[in-house]
């Protein structure tokens, strides 16, 4: 072969190293392409499918039906009803201002509150207004507004408005309990939310018939309360009138069944309407008869006398010499009414509500250590365990720290704090005749599950022989003492008035203004109801006896209570 021919021969041959390198390179590229195809079509197929599905769907929480709350007679106090949630696709809305004005014309409020969701960027879903009444939803739907859509929903309603509103409490827009029994029993009432999937096409437009339930909601349980809503209404109306007539700042009332612990009615002003949140007054969101401490004043003397009678230290006829005042440390203790030095029986001391006589009787016939032990036994410094959020505990320092003035003060209900419900429970142990205190409660039945509801009881008065003479002495308070206007016509009435000083923000007692209260029951009757009425920050020369009388008169008629 010539030299020229050799120069024209192929540079590469199948066996050359360069060819093998080139072939290997293309092989690697081919493998990478095949691997990528496997990854996309097999390994990542589900992920990409999910991403594609997510790009055309929106998940919305599906509200469960919240459990219905009934009163003891089966009347609906709170329930869920059908409602409409309105949402929008901002990308479809070309006239934000005009659409907002049309929405405001039906739904109320200023148009500006709707402009926010209508103009939300980078989304195809925004709530316009949730849980709208169905008729309002239908009105909006009739407008035919572009980009406005609708979902079936549930809404909480309270048929009795403000009646028992504090007891029931509030829920938020998502149906979660916020206050009252809606909060306390939230785990029972709320159920479990589901998930609704909305299918969307181009530009986020909903696909007709593209809505499906991915996870169904589970409805909450119903509950039945001890409350009698009709009696509750009367108590609230009479209490509000009493606060106004007496000239007080606020007030509380409790109607309690001493034989079971059922709370038949309970209220504290100002009231709360869960259906109207436009003007919630300070202090309206809780039942202060449960959640607030106060110094009980002379209604606490019943505990001092019960302790002395239990110990066998006194009888109703035990006498005590009562000076005009007692000196204790650098202070003087006197009675609320001016009087001369005198000798009183124990029954007269209680009937006339003598601070001096009570302090001396406890000091001479029981001792302050003995009183301290009984206060703890009676549960007058501990929470009752009522099924309501935020219950207050009592305040009582250890007897070892008591000065003489504090020792005297505690005997007649100053220097000790508790809640109205706590003192009502104690009087219930007397009213029952057995010395047994039941846990105050609202829940009496769970009809959805059939679960039996039980509540604790406790023997707090060990020497039950003390109950009859103590009850007679409390009858004497109404018949011959400071509680005459509490007498319920046709019944024997027992109870005790109270007048307590209260401290201002500096810790000093306010002069010439008091917290007034009365607590009592109808002994020897066919029902052992106990009623507490208290009105705060009022002039001394008034009382709450007539409010008590009217509530107990109404209860006696309503429940056909007979004198034995």
PDB file of N, CA and C in Angstrom, residues 268-357:
ATOM      1  N   UNK A 268     -74.936  34.942  88.155  1.00  0.00           N
ATOM      2  CA  UNK A 268     -74.174  36.090  88.645  1.00  0.00           C
ATOM      3  C   UNK A 268     -74.308  37.220  87.632  1.00  0.00           C
ATOM      4  N   UNK A 269     -74.631  38.403  88.126  1.00  0.00           N
ATOM      5  CA  UNK A 269     -74.705  39.541  87.214  1.00  0.00           C
ATOM      6  C   UNK A 269     -73.305  40.101  86.956  1.00  0.00           C
ATOM      7  N   UNK A 270     -73.052  40.688  85.768  1.00  0.00           N
ATOM      8  CA  UNK A 270     -73.941  40.824  84.609  1.00  0.00           C
ATOM      9  C   UNK A 270     -74.026  39.518  83.821  1.00  0.00           C
ATOM     10  N   UNK A 271     -75.054  39.405  82.992  1.00  0.00           N
ATOM     11  CA  UNK A 271     -75.305  38.168  82.277  1.00  0.00           C
ATOM     12  C   UNK A 271     -74.633  38.141  80.900  1.00  0.00           C
ATOM     13  N   UNK A 272     -74.606  36.949  80.318  1.00  0.00           N
ATOM     14  CA  UNK A 272     -73.951  36.721  79.023  1.00  0.00           C
ATOM     15  C   UNK A 272     -74.944  36.110  78.053  1.00  0.00           C
ATOM     16  N   UNK A 273     -75.012  36.665  76.852  1.00  0.00           N
ATOM     17  CA  UNK A 273     -75.804  36.065  75.778  1.00  0.00           C
ATOM     18  C   UNK A 273     -74.838  35.459  74.765  1.00  0.00           C
ATOM     19  N   UNK A 274     -74.701  34.130  74.725  1.00  0.00           N
ATOM     20  CA  UNK A 274     -73.739  33.506  73.796  1.00  0.00           C
ATOM     21  C   UNK A 274     -74.092  33.745  72.334  1.00  0.00           C
ATOM     22  N   UNK A 275     -75.334  34.142  72.072  1.00  0.00           N
ATOM     23  CA  UNK A 275     -75.746  34.389  70.693  1.00  0.00           C
ATOM     24  C   UNK A 275     -75.364  35.780  70.202  1.00  0.00           C
ATOM     25  N   UNK A 276     -74.986  36.654  71.131  1.00  0.00           N
ATOM     26  CA  UNK A 276     -74.675  38.036  70.761  1.00  0.00           C
ATOM     27  C   UNK A 276     -73.369  38.458  71.433  1.00  0.00           C
ATOM     28  N   UNK A 277     -72.307  38.510  70.658  1.00  0.00           N
ATOM     29  CA  UNK A 277     -70.990  38.852  71.204  1.00  0.00           C
ATOM     30  C   UNK A 277     -70.626  40.314  70.959  1.00  0.00           C
ATOM     31  N   UNK A 278     -71.599  41.103  70.553  1.00  0.00           N
ATOM     32  CA  UNK A 278     -71.304  42.490  70.209  1.00  0.00           C
ATOM     33  C   UNK A 278     -71.033  43.345  71.434  1.00  0.00           C
ATOM     34  N   UNK A 279     -71.515  42.922  72.599  1.00  0.00           N
ATOM     35  CA  UNK A 279     -71.325  43.754  73.797  1.00  0.00           C
ATOM     36  C   UNK A 279     -71.255  42.865  75.038  1.00  0.00           C
ATOM     37  N   UNK A 280     -70.122  42.217  75.235  1.00  0.00           N
ATOM     38  CA  UNK A 280     -69.935  41.353  76.401  1.00  0.00           C
ATOM     39  C   UNK A 280     -69.359  42.187  77.538  1.00  0.00           C
ATOM     40  N   UNK A 281     -70.112  42.286  78.641  1.00  0.00           N
ATOM     41  CA  UNK A 281     -69.672  43.093  79.770  1.00  0.00           C
ATOM     42  C   UNK A 281     -68.569  42.388  80.553  1.00  0.00           C
ATOM     43  N   UNK A 282     -67.740  43.176  81.196  1.00  0.00           N
ATOM     44  CA  UNK A 282     -66.678  42.636  82.028  1.00  0.00           C
ATOM     45  C   UNK A 282     -67.284  41.788  83.152  1.00  0.00           C
ATOM     46  N   UNK A 283     -66.760  40.606  83.339  1.00  0.00           N
ATOM     47  CA  UNK A 283     -67.253  39.721  84.389  1.00  0.00           C
ATOM     48  C   UNK A 283     -68.436  38.863  83.986  1.00  0.00           C
ATOM     49  N   UNK A 284     -68.884  38.975  82.706  1.00  0.00           N
ATOM     50  CA  UNK A 284     -70.080  38.251  82.286  1.00  0.00           C
ATOM     51  C   UNK A 284     -69.807  36.825  81.816  1.00  0.00           C
ATOM     52  N   UNK A 285     -68.553  36.485  81.561  1.00  0.00           N
ATOM     53  CA  UNK A 285     -68.270  35.200  80.928  1.00  0.00           C
ATOM     54  C   UNK A 285     -68.109  34.037  81.898  1.00  0.00           C
ATOM     55  N   UNK A 286     -68.266  34.284  83.205  1.00  0.00           N
ATOM     56  CA  UNK A 286     -68.185  33.182  84.167  1.00  0.00           C
ATOM     57  C   UNK A 286     -69.220  33.373  85.255  1.00  0.00           C
ATOM     58  N   UNK A 287     -69.584  32.270  85.888  1.00  0.00           N
ATOM     59  CA  UNK A 287     -70.509  32.317  87.020  1.00  0.00           C
ATOM     60  C   UNK A 287     -69.686  32.637  88.266  1.00  0.00           C
ATOM     61  N   UNK A 288     -69.756  33.880  88.727  1.00  0.00           N
ATOM     62  CA  UNK A 288     -68.903  34.313  89.841  1.00  0.00           C
ATOM     63  C   UNK A 288     -69.272  33.625  91.153  1.00  0.00           C
ATOM     64  N   UNK A 289     -70.469  33.082  91.242  1.00  0.00           N
ATOM     65  CA  UNK A 289     -70.830  32.299  92.421  1.00  0.00           C
ATOM     66  C   UNK A 289     -69.950  31.060  92.548  1.00  0.00           C
ATOM     67  N   UNK A 290     -69.293  30.684  91.453  1.00  0.00           N
ATOM     68  CA  UNK A 290     -68.383  29.535  91.435  1.00  0.00           C
ATOM     69  C   UNK A 290     -66.931  29.986  91.386  1.00  0.00           C
ATOM     70  N   UNK A 291     -66.642  31.016  90.630  1.00  0.00           N
ATOM     71  CA  UNK A 291     -65.257  31.343  90.299  1.00  0.00           C
ATOM     72  C   UNK A 291     -64.631  32.445  91.147  1.00  0.00           C
ATOM     73  N   UNK A 292     -65.414  33.070  92.033  1.00  0.00           N
ATOM     74  CA  UNK A 292     -64.909  34.221  92.766  1.00  0.00           C
ATOM     75  C   UNK A 292     -64.986  34.017  94.272  1.00  0.00           C
ATOM     76  N   UNK A 293     -63.903  34.360  94.965  1.00  0.00           N
ATOM     77  CA  UNK A 293     -63.874  34.339  96.427  1.00  0.00           C
ATOM     78  C   UNK A 293     -64.544  35.586  96.999  1.00  0.00           C
ATOM     79  N   UNK A 294     -65.085  35.442  98.216  1.00  0.00           N
ATOM     80  CA  UNK A 294     -65.553  36.613  98.946  1.00  0.00           C
ATOM     81  C   UNK A 294     -65.488  36.300 100.438  1.00  0.00           C
ATOM     82  N   UNK A 295     -65.458  37.327 101.266  1.00  0.00           N
ATOM     83  CA  UNK A 295     -65.532  37.116 102.704  1.00  0.00           C
ATOM     84  C   UNK A 295     -67.010  37.015 103.067  1.00  0.00           C
ATOM     85  N   UNK A 296     -67.442  35.888 103.598  1.00  0.00           N
ATOM     86  CA  UNK A 296     -68.883  35.616 103.719  1.00  0.00           C
ATOM     87  C   UNK A 296     -69.598  36.409 104.792  1.00  0.00           C
ATOM     88  N   UNK A 297     -68.872  36.881 105.782  1.00  0.00           N
ATOM     89  CA  UNK A 297     -69.545  37.591 106.863  1.00  0.00           C
ATOM     90  C   UNK A 297     -70.369  36.642 107.723  1.00  0.00           C
ATOM     91  N   UNK A 298     -71.499  37.139 108.225  1.00  0.00           N
ATOM     92  CA  UNK A 298     -72.214  36.435 109.291  1.00  0.00           C
ATOM     93  C   UNK A 298     -72.883  35.130 108.875  1.00  0.00           C
ATOM     94  N   UNK A 299     -73.055  34.869 107.574  1.00  0.00           N
ATOM     95  CA  UNK A 299     -73.579  33.550 107.206  1.00  0.00           C
ATOM     96  C   UNK A 299     -72.593  32.455 107.607  1.00  0.00           C
ATOM     97  N   UNK A 300     -71.338  32.837 107.845  1.00  0.00           N
ATOM     98  CA  UNK A 300     -70.327  31.880 108.274  1.00  0.00           C
ATOM     99  C   UNK A 300     -70.495  31.498 109.748  1.00  0.00           C
ATOM    100  N   UNK A 301     -71.220  32.307 110.523  1.00  0.00           N
ATOM    101  CA  UNK A 301     -71.430  31.992 111.939  1.00  0.00           C
ATOM    102  C   UNK A 301     -72.085  30.627 112.130  1.00  0.00           C
ATOM    103  N   UNK A 302     -72.875  30.223 111.129  1.00  0.00           N
ATOM    104  CA  UNK A 302     -73.505  28.897 111.196  1.00  0.00           C
ATOM    105  C   UNK A 302     -72.450  27.805 111.303  1.00  0.00           C
ATOM    106  N   UNK A 303     -71.325  27.964 110.635  1.00  0.00           N
ATOM    107  CA  UNK A 303     -70.246  26.981 110.738  1.00  0.00           C
ATOM    108  C   UNK A 303     -69.646  26.992 112.143  1.00  0.00           C
ATOM    109  N   UNK A 304     -69.478  28.178 112.709  1.00  0.00           N
ATOM    110  CA  UNK A 304     -68.940  28.268 114.076  1.00  0.00           C
ATOM    111  C   UNK A 304     -69.875  27.598 115.074  1.00  0.00           C
ATOM    112  N   UNK A 305     -71.171  27.835 114.940  1.00  0.00           N
ATOM    113  CA  UNK A 305     -72.136  27.228 115.870  1.00  0.00           C
ATOM    114  C   UNK A 305     -72.260  25.730 115.646  1.00  0.00           C
ATOM    115  N   UNK A 306     -72.172  25.302 114.397  1.00  0.00           N
ATOM    116  CA  UNK A 306     -72.208  23.862 114.116  1.00  0.00           C
ATOM    117  C   UNK A 306     -71.024  23.171 114.784  1.00  0.00           C
ATOM    118  N   UNK A 307     -69.847  23.771 114.686  1.00  0.00           N
ATOM    119  CA  UNK A 307     -68.650  23.192 115.296  1.00  0.00           C
ATOM    120  C   UNK A 307     -68.792  23.095 116.816  1.00  0.00           C
ATOM    121  N   UNK A 308     -69.350  24.147 117.443  1.00  0.00           N
ATOM    122  CA  UNK A 308     -69.527  24.124 118.908  1.00  0.00           C
ATOM    123  C   UNK A 308     -70.565  23.102 119.317  1.00  0.00           C
ATOM    124  N   UNK A 309     -71.659  22.998 118.582  1.00  0.00           N
ATOM    125  CA  UNK A 309     -72.699  22.012 118.900  1.00  0.00           C
ATOM    126  C   UNK A 309     -72.178  20.597 118.701  1.00  0.00           C
ATOM    127  N   UNK A 310     -71.397  20.369 117.658  1.00  0.00           N
ATOM    128  CA  UNK A 310     -70.812  19.045 117.433  1.00  0.00           C
ATOM    129  C   UNK A 310     -69.923  18.631 118.600  1.00  0.00           C
ATOM    130  N   UNK A 311     -69.156  19.600 119.095  1.00  0.00           N
ATOM    131  CA  UNK A 311     -68.220  19.306 120.193  1.00  0.00           C
ATOM    132  C   UNK A 311     -68.925  19.158 121.536  1.00  0.00           C
ATOM    133  N   UNK A 312     -70.213  19.493 121.578  1.00  0.00           N
ATOM    134  CA  UNK A 312     -70.937  19.418 122.841  1.00  0.00           C
ATOM    135  C   UNK A 312     -70.605  20.548 123.784  1.00  0.00           C
ATOM    136  N   UNK A 313     -69.985  21.605 123.253  1.00  0.00           N
ATOM    137  CA  UNK A 313     -69.560  22.706 124.107  1.00  0.00           C
ATOM    138  C   UNK A 313     -70.692  23.625 124.511  1.00  0.00           C
ATOM    139  N   UNK A 314     -71.753  23.691 123.671  1.00  0.00           N
ATOM    140  CA  UNK A 314     -72.867  24.586 123.970  1.00  0.00           C
ATOM    141  C   UNK A 314     -74.184  23.903 123.649  1.00  0.00           C
ATOM    142  N   UNK A 315     -75.260  24.480 124.154  1.00  0.00           N
ATOM    143  CA  UNK A 315     -76.619  24.213 123.699  1.00  0.00           C
ATOM    144  C   UNK A 315     -77.206  25.561 123.297  1.00  0.00           C
ATOM    145  N   UNK A 316     -78.429  25.529 122.833  1.00  0.00           N
ATOM    146  CA  UNK A 316     -79.071  26.786 122.449  1.00  0.00           C
ATOM    147  C   UNK A 316     -79.227  27.721 123.632  1.00  0.00           C
ATOM    148  N   UNK A 317     -79.253  27.171 124.848  1.00  0.00           N
ATOM    149  CA  UNK A 317     -79.496  27.984 126.050  1.00  0.00           C
ATOM    150  C   UNK A 317     -78.219  28.373 126.787  1.00  0.00           C
ATOM    151  N   UNK A 318     -77.074  27.994 126.252  1.00  0.00           N
ATOM    152  CA  UNK A 318     -75.815  28.425 126.861  1.00  0.00           C
ATOM    153  C   UNK A 318     -75.733  29.946 126.826  1.00  0.00           C
ATOM    154  N   UNK A 319     -75.362  30.543 127.975  1.00  0.00           N
ATOM    155  CA  UNK A 319     -75.313  32.012 128.037  1.00  0.00           C
ATOM    156  C   UNK A 319     -73.886  32.533 127.940  1.00  0.00           C
ATOM    157  N   UNK A 320     -73.793  33.786 127.496  1.00  0.00           N
ATOM    158  CA  UNK A 320     -72.508  34.446 127.398  1.00  0.00           C
ATOM    159  C   UNK A 320     -72.706  35.931 127.708  1.00  0.00           C
ATOM    160  N   UNK A 321     -71.813  36.480 128.491  1.00  0.00           N
ATOM    161  CA  UNK A 321     -71.857  37.907 128.803  1.00  0.00           C
ATOM    162  C   UNK A 321     -71.194  38.673 127.660  1.00  0.00           C
ATOM    163  N   UNK A 322     -71.953  39.546 127.047  1.00  0.00           N
ATOM    164  CA  UNK A 322     -71.474  40.261 125.858  1.00  0.00           C
ATOM    165  C   UNK A 322     -71.259  41.734 126.169  1.00  0.00           C
ATOM    166  N   UNK A 323     -70.010  42.181 126.292  1.00  0.00           N
ATOM    167  CA  UNK A 323     -69.747  43.612 126.450  1.00  0.00           C
ATOM    168  C   UNK A 323     -70.083  44.358 125.162  1.00  0.00           C
ATOM    169  N   UNK A 324     -69.985  45.674 125.210  1.00  0.00           N
ATOM    170  CA  UNK A 324     -70.282  46.470 124.026  1.00  0.00           C
ATOM    171  C   UNK A 324     -69.278  46.172 122.914  1.00  0.00           C
ATOM    172  N   UNK A 325     -68.047  45.941 123.309  1.00  0.00           N
ATOM    173  CA  UNK A 325     -67.041  45.597 122.314  1.00  0.00           C
ATOM    174  C   UNK A 325     -65.961  44.730 122.954  1.00  0.00           C
ATOM    175  N   UNK A 326     -65.197  44.073 122.097  1.00  0.00           N
ATOM    176  CA  UNK A 326     -64.052  43.271 122.522  1.00  0.00           C
ATOM    177  C   UNK A 326     -62.775  43.965 122.058  1.00  0.00           C
ATOM    178  N   UNK A 327     -61.783  43.986 122.901  1.00  0.00           N
ATOM    179  CA  UNK A 327     -60.477  44.493 122.489  1.00  0.00           C
ATOM    180  C   UNK A 327     -59.599  43.324 122.055  1.00  0.00           C
ATOM    181  N   UNK A 328     -58.969  43.489 120.913  1.00  0.00           N
ATOM    182  CA  UNK A 328     -58.083  42.451 120.389  1.00  0.00           C
ATOM    183  C   UNK A 328     -56.916  43.128 119.700  1.00  0.00           C
ATOM    184  N   UNK A 329     -55.728  42.894 120.248  1.00  0.00           N
ATOM    185  CA  UNK A 329     -54.555  43.598 119.757  1.00  0.00           C
ATOM    186  C   UNK A 329     -54.850  45.098 119.829  1.00  0.00           C
ATOM    187  N   UNK A 330     -54.667  45.826 118.757  1.00  0.00           N
ATOM    188  CA  UNK A 330     -54.970  47.262 118.819  1.00  0.00           C
ATOM    189  C   UNK A 330     -56.345  47.581 118.245  1.00  0.00           C
ATOM    190  N   UNK A 331     -57.187  46.539 118.024  1.00  0.00           N
ATOM    191  CA  UNK A 331     -58.486  46.722 117.400  1.00  0.00           C
ATOM    192  C   UNK A 331     -59.625  46.530 118.401  1.00  0.00           C
ATOM    193  N   UNK A 332     -60.818  46.944 117.989  1.00  0.00           N
ATOM    194  CA  UNK A 332     -62.030  46.711 118.759  1.00  0.00           C
ATOM    195  C   UNK A 332     -63.062  46.022 117.868  1.00  0.00           C
ATOM    196  N   UNK A 333     -63.705  45.009 118.428  1.00  0.00           N
ATOM    197  CA  UNK A 333     -64.756  44.294 117.717  1.00  0.00           C
ATOM    198  C   UNK A 333     -66.088  44.650 118.357  1.00  0.00           C
ATOM    199  N   UNK A 334     -67.050  45.016 117.536  1.00  0.00           N
ATOM    200  CA  UNK A 334     -68.384  45.335 118.043  1.00  0.00           C
ATOM    201  C   UNK A 334     -69.427  44.700 117.143  1.00  0.00           C
ATOM    202  N   UNK A 335     -70.685  44.765 117.568  1.00  0.00           N
ATOM    203  CA  UNK A 335     -71.779  44.267 116.742  1.00  0.00           C
ATOM    204  C   UNK A 335     -72.191  45.332 115.731  1.00  0.00           C
ATOM    205  N   UNK A 336     -72.902  44.916 114.702  1.00  0.00           N
ATOM    206  CA  UNK A 336     -73.322  45.860 113.672  1.00  0.00           C
ATOM    207  C   UNK A 336     -74.332  46.861 114.205  1.00  0.00           C
ATOM    208  N   UNK A 337     -75.174  46.411 115.154  1.00  0.00           N
ATOM    209  CA  UNK A 337     -76.167  47.302 115.746  1.00  0.00           C
ATOM    210  C   UNK A 337     -75.691  47.738 117.131  1.00  0.00           C
ATOM    211  N   UNK A 338     -75.870  48.999 117.416  1.00  0.00           N
ATOM    212  CA  UNK A 338     -75.488  49.481 118.742  1.00  0.00           C
ATOM    213  C   UNK A 338     -76.374  48.846 119.809  1.00  0.00           C
ATOM    214  N   UNK A 339     -75.752  48.494 120.924  1.00  0.00           N
ATOM    215  CA  UNK A 339     -76.484  47.905 122.046  1.00  0.00           C
ATOM    216  C   UNK A 339     -75.674  48.111 123.308  1.00  0.00           C
ATOM    217  N   UNK A 340     -76.342  47.930 124.442  1.00  0.00           N
ATOM    218  CA  UNK A 340     -75.656  47.989 125.733  1.00  0.00           C
ATOM    219  C   UNK A 340     -75.061  46.626 126.051  1.00  0.00           C
ATOM    220  N   UNK A 341     -74.175  46.590 127.033  1.00  0.00           N
ATOM    221  CA  UNK A 341     -73.649  45.302 127.497  1.00  0.00           C
ATOM    222  C   UNK A 341     -74.814  44.450 127.989  1.00  0.00           C
ATOM    223  N   UNK A 342     -74.801  43.162 127.626  1.00  0.00           N
ATOM    224  CA  UNK A 342     -75.931  42.302 127.964  1.00  0.00           C
ATOM    225  C   UNK A 342     -75.486  40.847 128.024  1.00  0.00           C
ATOM    226  N   UNK A 343     -76.362  40.020 128.531  1.00  0.00           N
ATOM    227  CA  UNK A 343     -76.156  38.571 128.528  1.00  0.00           C
ATOM    228  C   UNK A 343     -77.104  37.953 127.512  1.00  0.00           C
ATOM    229  N   UNK A 344     -76.583  37.099 126.676  1.00  0.00           N
ATOM    230  CA  UNK A 344     -77.381  36.456 125.633  1.00  0.00           C
ATOM    231  C   UNK A 344     -77.247  34.942 125.722  1.00  0.00           C
ATOM    232  N   UNK A 345     -78.293  34.245 125.279  1.00  0.00           N
ATOM    233  CA  UNK A 345     -78.163  32.809 125.061  1.00  0.00           C
ATOM    234  C   UNK A 345     -77.501  32.599 123.703  1.00  0.00           C
ATOM    235  N   UNK A 346     -77.008  31.399 123.473  1.00  0.00           N
ATOM    236  CA  UNK A 346     -76.394  31.092 122.181  1.00  0.00           C
ATOM    237  C   UNK A 346     -77.392  31.300 121.047  1.00  0.00           C
ATOM    238  N   UNK A 347     -78.657  30.898 121.280  1.00  0.00           N
ATOM    239  CA  UNK A 347     -79.685  31.087 120.255  1.00  0.00           C
ATOM    240  C   UNK A 347     -79.875  32.561 119.949  1.00  0.00           C
ATOM    241  N   UNK A 348     -79.845  33.414 120.959  1.00  0.00           N
ATOM    242  CA  UNK A 348     -79.998  34.848 120.749  1.00  0.00           C
ATOM    243  C   UNK A 348     -78.786  35.441 120.035  1.00  0.00           C
ATOM    244  N   UNK A 349     -77.605  34.957 120.366  1.00  0.00           N
ATOM    245  CA  UNK A 349     -76.392  35.430 119.692  1.00  0.00           C
ATOM    246  C   UNK A 349     -76.502  35.212 118.188  1.00  0.00           C
ATOM    247  N   UNK A 350     -76.976  34.006 117.793  1.00  0.00           N
ATOM    248  CA  UNK A 350     -77.100  33.716 116.364  1.00  0.00           C
ATOM    249  C   UNK A 350     -78.248  34.511 115.743  1.00  0.00           C
ATOM    250  N   UNK A 351     -79.372  34.583 116.450  1.00  0.00           N
ATOM    251  CA  UNK A 351     -80.535  35.294 115.908  1.00  0.00           C
ATOM    252  C   UNK A 351     -80.241  36.767 115.699  1.00  0.00           C
ATOM    253  N   UNK A 352     -79.508  37.375 116.622  1.00  0.00           N
ATOM    254  CA  UNK A 352     -79.191  38.801 116.527  1.00  0.00           C
ATOM    255  C   UNK A 352     -77.859  39.056 115.823  1.00  0.00           C
ATOM    256  N   UNK A 353     -77.220  37.977 115.406  1.00  0.00           N
ATOM    257  CA  UNK A 353     -75.964  38.049 114.651  1.00  0.00           C
ATOM    258  C   UNK A 353     -74.903  38.860 115.387  1.00  0.00           C
ATOM    259  N   UNK A 354     -74.665  38.503 116.651  1.00  0.00           N
ATOM    260  CA  UNK A 354     -73.693  39.226 117.473  1.00  0.00           C
ATOM    261  C   UNK A 354     -72.273  38.731 117.194  1.00  0.00           C
ATOM    262  N   UNK A 355     -71.438  39.619 116.702  1.00  0.00           N
ATOM    263  CA  UNK A 355     -70.026  39.289 116.497  1.00  0.00           C
ATOM    264  C   UNK A 355     -69.331  39.016 117.822  1.00  0.00           C
ATOM    265  N   UNK A 356     -69.612  39.864 118.799  1.00  0.00           N
ATOM    266  CA  UNK A 356     -68.978  39.737 120.114  1.00  0.00           C
ATOM    267  C   UNK A 356     -69.362  38.409 120.756  1.00  0.00           C
ATOM    268  N   UNK A 357     -70.654  38.104 120.750  1.00  0.00           N
ATOM    269  CA  UNK A 357     -71.118  36.860 121.365  1.00  0.00           C
ATOM    270  C   UNK A 357     -70.552  35.626 120.676  1.00  0.00           C
TER     271      UNK A 357
END
